[in-house]
Amino acid sequence: MSSPGFTSALERIGNGGQDPSDLEALLAAQDRSRVDALHSAAYAVKKREVGLVARLRGLIEWSNTCARNCTYCGIRRDNPGVERYTLEVEEIVAAAYRAREFGYASIVLQGGERQDPAHTERVVKLLLKIHAATGGELGVTLSVGEQDRSVLRRWRQAGAHRYLLRMETSDRDLYARLHPDHPDWEKRRRCLDDLRDEGYQVGTGVMIGLPGQSLASLARDLLFFATQDVDMIGMGPFIPHADTPLAAADFDSERQVRLALNMIACARLLLPDANIASTTALQALHCRGRERGLLAGANVMMPNVTGLRYRTAYQLYDGKPSLDEDAASSRRQLERSVAAIGETIGYGERGDAPRALARLPRP
Ligand code: SF4
């Protein structure tokens, strides 16, 4: 049985409460009855607000060249063991086409962070080509890091309409420790405001179970999402990568999965009509991780449509799944996973978050 303290915390958060200690109590849920109560409450909210339909985004990992050196990331600038690649514009357009043929009405263009003019122009060019090749039908999310507002404006004008910029943590000190080369948390946060002002649907997210991260810190992350009023949330468990400074960090995969699922459930309760991703990192730690993410309240999945030969070179953490699974098998696998929990897939639908549509005209 759930304890009265836990049950009342769940009730308060479910009714719009935002008390950080209530969120901490929910995040701490470990025994079966509490976890079930939390996830069931989140699932009921998901069913009511966004429906039991998995929204798909074809993920294109278009470049692993990165100017930053995040201490947890396998493709950080100073890792000499990475074979760097940048897809040709034609290869990216072909992957976008593949996504559309599979019925994924949205794509995510994900790459390392660069701020040079050549990179800005390249992204403009590829957005315009994708737009022309697919008749402007595809929803396009960019996930290419912190950028100046003028750059964000150009990309928005060239056809991007969503942007995912993960903060990784709302704790400024932890952020500075994780990003010694770029410790300015506030600068990154302002970028979320710029995205909003430029008319993007805005997504952010955090890493869960980082060394030195407490439940109180994760509760503040959740409240940060609510304060920023974001449209999309992408969170994943921290998984160490062998070639990074955090390679030897304490790591308990069971705890990471539990915390990540509890975070998803709490996010759903706090932002009922947001799009929330069930990320690949969850799948890396548990064979049913993605389904469990959906059952905890997530509604978005991102099947990889990048060509197989580039998959191994884009490893942010160790144990990334589906390295040898082509886009067609990955689609079949996904269909099985979603059907197994009695949900459907929103083929041919862009799947914009209701909270974004209420604010912005349809792109
Ligand atoms: S997390 Fe992103 S910005 Fe940081 S090193 Fe990795 S790819 Fe670059």
Coordinates of C-alpha atoms and ligand atoms in Angstrom, one line a residue:
M1 CA 0.0 0.0 0.0
S2 CA 1.1 3.6 -0.7
S3 CA 1.7 5.6 2.5
P4 CA -0.6 8.4 3.2
G5 CA 2.2 10.9 2.7
F6 CA 2.9 9.6 -0.8
T7 CA -0.8 9.4 -1.7
S8 CA -1.5 12.9 -0.7
A9 CA 1.6 14.2 -2.6
L10 CA 0.4 12.4 -5.7
E11 CA -3.1 13.9 -5.2
R12 CA -1.7 17.4 -4.8
I13 CA 0.6 17.2 -7.9
G14 CA -2.2 15.6 -9.9
N15 CA -4.4 18.6 -9.0
G16 CA -1.9 21.2 -10.2
G17 CA 0.2 21.5 -7.1
Q18 CA 3.9 22.4 -7.5
D19 CA 5.4 21.7 -4.1
P20 CA 9.0 20.6 -4.6
S21 CA 8.8 18.3 -1.5
D22 CA 5.7 16.5 -3.0
L23 CA 7.7 16.0 -6.3
E24 CA 10.6 14.6 -4.3
A25 CA 8.3 12.1 -2.6
L26 CA 7.0 11.0 -6.0
L27 CA 10.5 10.7 -7.5
A28 CA 11.6 8.6 -4.6
A29 CA 8.9 5.9 -5.3
Q30 CA 10.5 2.5 -5.4
D31 CA 8.1 -0.1 -4.2
R32 CA 5.7 -1.6 -6.6
S33 CA 2.5 -0.1 -5.3
R34 CA 3.9 3.5 -5.2
V35 CA 5.4 3.2 -8.7
D36 CA 2.2 1.7 -10.1
A37 CA 0.1 4.5 -8.5
L38 CA 2.4 7.2 -9.9
H39 CA 2.6 5.8 -13.4
S40 CA -1.1 5.0 -13.6
A41 CA -2.0 8.5 -12.6
A42 CA 0.4 9.9 -15.3
Y43 CA -1.0 7.4 -17.9
A44 CA -4.6 8.6 -17.1
V45 CA -3.5 12.2 -17.7
K46 CA -1.7 11.2 -20.9
K47 CA -4.8 9.4 -22.2
R48 CA -7.0 12.3 -21.4
E49 CA -4.7 15.1 -22.8
V50 CA -2.8 13.6 -25.8
G51 CA -4.4 10.2 -26.3
L52 CA -2.8 6.7 -26.4
V53 CA -1.0 7.5 -29.7
A54 CA 2.7 7.2 -30.0
R55 CA 4.1 10.2 -32.0
L56 CA 7.1 9.4 -34.2
R57 CA 10.0 11.5 -35.2
G58 CA 12.6 10.1 -37.6
L59 CA 15.9 10.8 -36.0
I60 CA 18.7 11.9 -38.3
E61 CA 22.1 12.1 -36.6
W62 CA 23.6 14.3 -39.3
S63 CA 27.0 15.2 -37.8
N64 CA 29.1 14.2 -34.8
T65 CA 31.5 17.1 -35.0
C66 CA 31.1 19.2 -31.9
A67 CA 32.9 22.3 -30.6
R68 CA 31.9 21.5 -27.0
N69 CA 33.4 19.2 -24.4
C70 CA 30.6 18.1 -22.1
T71 CA 32.1 15.8 -19.6
Y72 CA 29.5 13.0 -20.0
C73 CA 29.4 12.9 -23.8
G74 CA 31.1 10.3 -26.0
I75 CA 31.4 12.6 -29.0
R76 CA 32.9 15.5 -27.0
R77 CA 35.5 17.6 -28.8
D78 CA 38.5 16.1 -27.0
N79 CA 37.6 12.4 -27.6
P80 CA 40.2 11.4 -30.2
G81 CA 38.7 7.9 -30.5
V82 CA 35.7 9.2 -32.5
E83 CA 35.6 9.0 -36.3
R84 CA 34.1 12.3 -37.2
Y85 CA 31.5 12.6 -39.9
T86 CA 29.1 15.1 -41.4
L87 CA 26.5 13.8 -43.8
E88 CA 26.2 15.3 -47.2
V89 CA 23.1 17.4 -47.7
E90 CA 21.9 14.9 -50.2
E91 CA 22.3 12.0 -47.7
I92 CA 20.3 14.0 -45.1
V93 CA 17.5 14.8 -47.6
A94 CA 17.4 11.0 -48.5
A95 CA 17.0 10.2 -44.9
A96 CA 14.2 12.7 -44.5
Y97 CA 12.6 11.1 -47.5
R98 CA 12.9 7.7 -45.9
A99 CA 11.3 9.0 -42.8
R100 CA 8.3 10.4 -44.8
E101 CA 7.9 7.1 -46.7
F102 CA 7.7 5.3 -43.4
G103 CA 4.9 7.6 -42.4
Y104 CA 6.9 9.6 -39.9
A105 CA 5.5 13.0 -40.5
S106 CA 8.2 14.7 -38.4
I107 CA 12.0 14.4 -38.3
V108 CA 14.6 15.5 -35.8
L109 CA 17.9 16.8 -37.2
Q110 CA 20.4 16.2 -34.4
G111 CA 24.1 17.1 -34.5
G112 CA 27.0 18.4 -32.4
E113 CA 27.1 22.0 -31.5
R114 CA 28.9 24.5 -33.8
Q115 CA 28.5 28.2 -34.1
D116 CA 30.5 29.1 -37.2
P117 CA 29.0 30.7 -40.3
A118 CA 29.7 27.7 -42.5
H119 CA 27.6 25.6 -40.2
T120 CA 24.8 28.1 -40.1
E121 CA 24.6 28.2 -43.9
R122 CA 24.8 24.5 -44.2
V123 CA 21.8 24.1 -41.9
V124 CA 19.9 26.7 -43.9
K125 CA 20.6 24.9 -47.1
L126 CA 19.6 21.5 -45.8
L127 CA 16.3 22.9 -44.3
L128 CA 15.4 24.5 -47.6
K129 CA 16.2 21.3 -49.5
I130 CA 14.2 19.1 -47.2
H131 CA 11.3 21.6 -47.5
A132 CA 11.5 21.5 -51.3
A133 CA 11.9 17.7 -51.5
T134 CA 9.0 16.8 -49.2
G135 CA 6.6 19.6 -50.2
G136 CA 7.0 21.2 -46.8
E137 CA 5.0 18.4 -45.3
L138 CA 7.5 17.2 -42.7
G139 CA 7.6 18.7 -39.3
V140 CA 11.3 19.6 -38.6
T141 CA 12.9 19.7 -35.2
L142 CA 16.4 21.0 -34.8
S143 CA 18.7 19.8 -32.0
V144 CA 22.0 21.5 -32.6
G145 CA 22.7 23.3 -29.4
E146 CA 23.0 26.9 -28.2
Q147 CA 22.9 29.5 -31.0
D148 CA 22.6 33.3 -31.4
R149 CA 19.1 34.6 -31.9
S150 CA 19.9 35.8 -35.5
V151 CA 20.9 32.2 -36.4
L152 CA 17.7 30.8 -34.8
R153 CA 15.7 33.3 -36.8
R154 CA 17.3 32.2 -40.1
W155 CA 16.7 28.6 -39.4
R156 CA 13.1 29.2 -38.4
Q157 CA 12.6 31.1 -41.7
A158 CA 14.2 28.3 -43.6
G159 CA 11.6 25.8 -42.3
A160 CA 12.5 24.5 -38.8
H161 CA 9.6 24.8 -36.5
R162 CA 10.6 22.9 -33.4
Y163 CA 13.8 23.1 -31.4
L164 CA 15.1 20.9 -28.7
L165 CA 17.7 22.4 -26.4
R166 CA 18.4 20.3 -23.4
M167 CA 19.6 22.2 -20.3
E168 CA 20.8 18.8 -18.8
T169 CA 20.2 20.3 -15.3
S170 CA 18.6 23.3 -13.7
D171 CA 21.3 23.4 -11.1
R172 CA 23.8 26.1 -12.1
D173 CA 26.7 24.6 -10.0
L174 CA 26.2 21.1 -11.4
Y175 CA 25.9 22.6 -14.9
A176 CA 29.2 24.4 -14.5
R177 CA 30.9 21.2 -13.3
L178 CA 29.6 19.2 -16.2
H179 CA 30.5 21.9 -18.7
P180 CA 33.8 23.4 -17.6
D181 CA 34.4 25.0 -21.0
H182 CA 30.9 26.6 -21.2
P183 CA 29.7 27.0 -17.6
D184 CA 27.2 29.8 -18.3
W185 CA 23.8 28.2 -17.5
E186 CA 21.9 31.4 -17.8
K187 CA 23.1 32.0 -21.3
R188 CA 21.7 28.7 -22.4
R189 CA 18.4 29.4 -20.6
R190 CA 18.1 32.7 -22.4
C191 CA 18.4 30.7 -25.7
L192 CA 15.1 29.0 -24.7
D193 CA 13.5 32.4 -24.5
D194 CA 14.9 33.3 -27.9
L195 CA 13.5 30.2 -29.4
R196 CA 10.1 31.0 -28.0
D197 CA 10.3 34.6 -29.2
E198 CA 11.3 33.4 -32.7
G199 CA 8.1 31.3 -32.9
Y200 CA 9.5 27.8 -32.4
Q201 CA 7.8 25.0 -30.5
V202 CA 10.3 24.7 -27.7
G203 CA 11.7 21.6 -26.1
T204 CA 14.2 21.1 -23.3
G205 CA 15.2 18.3 -21.0
V206 CA 17.7 17.0 -18.4
M207 CA 19.9 14.1 -17.7
I208 CA 18.7 11.9 -14.9
G209 CA 20.9 10.3 -12.2
L210 CA 24.0 12.4 -12.8
P211 CA 26.8 12.2 -10.3
G212 CA 26.1 14.8 -7.6
Q213 CA 22.5 15.2 -8.6
S214 CA 19.9 14.9 -5.8
L215 CA 16.2 14.2 -5.9
A216 CA 15.7 17.8 -4.8
S217 CA 17.6 18.9 -7.8
L218 CA 15.5 16.7 -10.1
A219 CA 12.3 18.1 -8.5
R220 CA 13.6 21.6 -9.4
D221 CA 14.3 20.4 -13.0
L222 CA 10.6 19.5 -13.2
L223 CA 9.5 22.9 -11.9
F224 CA 11.9 24.5 -14.4
F225 CA 10.0 22.8 -17.2
A226 CA 6.8 24.2 -15.9
T227 CA 8.2 27.7 -15.4
Q228 CA 9.6 27.8 -18.9
D229 CA 6.2 26.5 -20.1
V230 CA 7.9 24.2 -22.6
D231 CA 6.1 22.3 -25.3
M232 CA 8.4 19.2 -25.4
I233 CA 10.5 17.4 -22.9
G234 CA 13.3 15.0 -23.8
M235 CA 15.0 13.3 -20.8
G236 CA 17.2 10.3 -20.5
P237 CA 19.1 8.5 -17.8
F238 CA 22.8 9.3 -17.4
I239 CA 24.9 6.4 -18.8
P240 CA 28.7 6.7 -18.6
H241 CA 30.8 6.5 -21.7
A242 CA 34.2 4.9 -21.4
D243 CA 36.1 7.7 -23.1
T244 CA 34.8 10.6 -21.0
P245 CA 35.8 12.1 -17.6
L246 CA 32.7 10.5 -16.1
A247 CA 33.6 7.0 -17.2
A248 CA 34.1 5.8 -13.6
A249 CA 31.1 7.5 -12.1
D250 CA 28.8 5.5 -9.8
F251 CA 26.1 3.9 -11.9
D252 CA 23.2 1.6 -11.0
S253 CA 21.2 0.9 -14.1
E254 CA 18.1 -0.2 -12.2
R255 CA 18.0 3.0 -10.2
Q256 CA 18.6 5.0 -13.4
V257 CA 15.6 3.4 -15.1
R258 CA 13.4 3.8 -12.1
L259 CA 14.3 7.5 -11.7
A260 CA 13.9 8.2 -15.4
L261 CA 10.4 6.6 -15.5
N262 CA 9.4 8.5 -12.3
M263 CA 10.6 11.8 -13.9
I264 CA 8.5 11.1 -17.0
A265 CA 5.5 10.4 -14.9
C266 CA 6.0 13.6 -12.9
A267 CA 6.5 15.6 -16.0
R268 CA 3.3 14.4 -17.4
L269 CA 1.4 15.4 -14.3
L270 CA 3.0 18.8 -14.3
L271 CA 2.6 19.5 -18.0
P272 CA -0.4 17.4 -19.0
D273 CA -0.5 18.4 -22.7
A274 CA 3.3 18.5 -23.5
N275 CA 5.0 16.1 -25.8
I276 CA 7.3 13.9 -23.7
A277 CA 9.9 11.5 -25.3
S278 CA 10.6 8.0 -24.4
T279 CA 14.2 8.1 -25.2
T280 CA 16.7 5.6 -26.7
A281 CA 18.8 5.9 -23.5
L282 CA 16.0 4.2 -21.6
Q283 CA 16.0 1.3 -24.1
A284 CA 19.8 1.0 -23.6
L285 CA 19.2 0.2 -20.0
H286 CA 16.2 -2.0 -20.3
C287 CA 15.0 -4.1 -23.2
R288 CA 11.4 -2.8 -22.7
G289 CA 12.6 0.7 -21.7
R290 CA 10.8 2.5 -24.5
E291 CA 7.5 0.8 -23.8
R292 CA 7.9 1.5 -20.1
G293 CA 8.5 5.1 -20.9
L294 CA 5.1 5.2 -22.8
L295 CA 3.4 3.5 -19.9
A296 CA 4.8 6.1 -17.5
G297 CA 3.3 9.0 -19.5
A298 CA 5.6 9.6 -22.5
N299 CA 4.0 9.9 -26.0
V300 CA 6.9 10.5 -28.4
M301 CA 9.5 8.0 -29.9
M302 CA 12.4 8.8 -32.2
P303 CA 13.2 5.9 -34.5
N304 CA 16.6 6.3 -36.1
V305 CA 16.6 6.8 -39.8
T306 CA 20.3 7.7 -40.2
G307 CA 22.3 5.3 -42.5
L308 CA 23.7 2.3 -40.6
R309 CA 27.3 3.1 -41.4
Y310 CA 27.2 6.2 -39.3
R311 CA 25.4 4.8 -36.2
T312 CA 28.5 3.6 -34.3
A313 CA 30.2 7.0 -34.7
Y314 CA 27.3 8.8 -32.9
Q315 CA 27.5 7.3 -29.4
L316 CA 26.8 9.8 -26.7
Y317 CA 26.9 7.0 -24.1
D318 CA 28.0 3.3 -24.0
G319 CA 25.5 0.6 -25.0
K320 CA 23.5 2.6 -27.5
P321 CA 20.9 0.2 -28.9
S322 CA 20.0 -0.6 -32.5
L323 CA 23.5 0.1 -33.8
D324 CA 23.1 -2.6 -36.5
E325 CA 19.3 -2.3 -37.0
D326 CA 18.3 -0.6 -40.2
A327 CA 15.5 1.9 -40.4
A328 CA 13.0 -0.7 -41.7
S329 CA 13.6 -3.2 -38.9
S330 CA 13.6 -0.5 -36.4
R331 CA 10.1 0.5 -37.6
R332 CA 8.9 -3.1 -37.3
Q333 CA 10.3 -3.4 -33.8
L334 CA 8.7 -0.1 -32.8
E335 CA 5.3 -1.3 -34.2
R336 CA 5.5 -4.4 -32.1
S337 CA 6.5 -2.5 -29.0
V338 CA 3.6 0.0 -29.3
A339 CA 1.0 -2.7 -30.2
A340 CA 2.2 -4.8 -27.2
I341 CA 0.9 -2.1 -24.8
G342 CA -2.3 -1.5 -26.7
E343 CA -1.4 1.9 -28.2
T344 CA -1.4 3.0 -31.8
I345 CA 1.1 5.0 -33.9
G346 CA 0.2 8.3 -35.3
Y347 CA 1.4 7.6 -38.8
G348 CA 1.2 10.6 -41.1
E349 CA 0.6 13.0 -38.3
R350 CA 3.0 15.7 -37.2
G351 CA 2.0 15.3 -33.6
D352 CA 2.5 18.8 -32.4
A353 CA 1.8 19.2 -28.7
P354 CA -1.6 20.6 -27.9
R355 CA 0.0 23.2 -25.7
A356 CA 2.1 24.4 -28.7
L357 CA -0.9 24.5 -31.0
A358 CA -2.8 26.6 -28.6
R359 CA -0.1 29.2 -28.7
L360 CA 1.2 29.1 -32.3
P361 CA -0.4 28.9 -35.7
R362 CA 0.1 25.5 -37.4
P363 CA 3.5 25.7 -39.1
Ligands
SF4_1 S1 26.3 16.7 -25.4 FE1 26.0 17.8 -27.3 S2 27.2 19.7 -27.1 FE2 27.9 18.3 -25.5 S3 29.7 17.3 -26.4 FE3 28.0 16.0 -26.8 S4 27.2 16.6 -28.8 FE4 28.5 18.2 -28.1

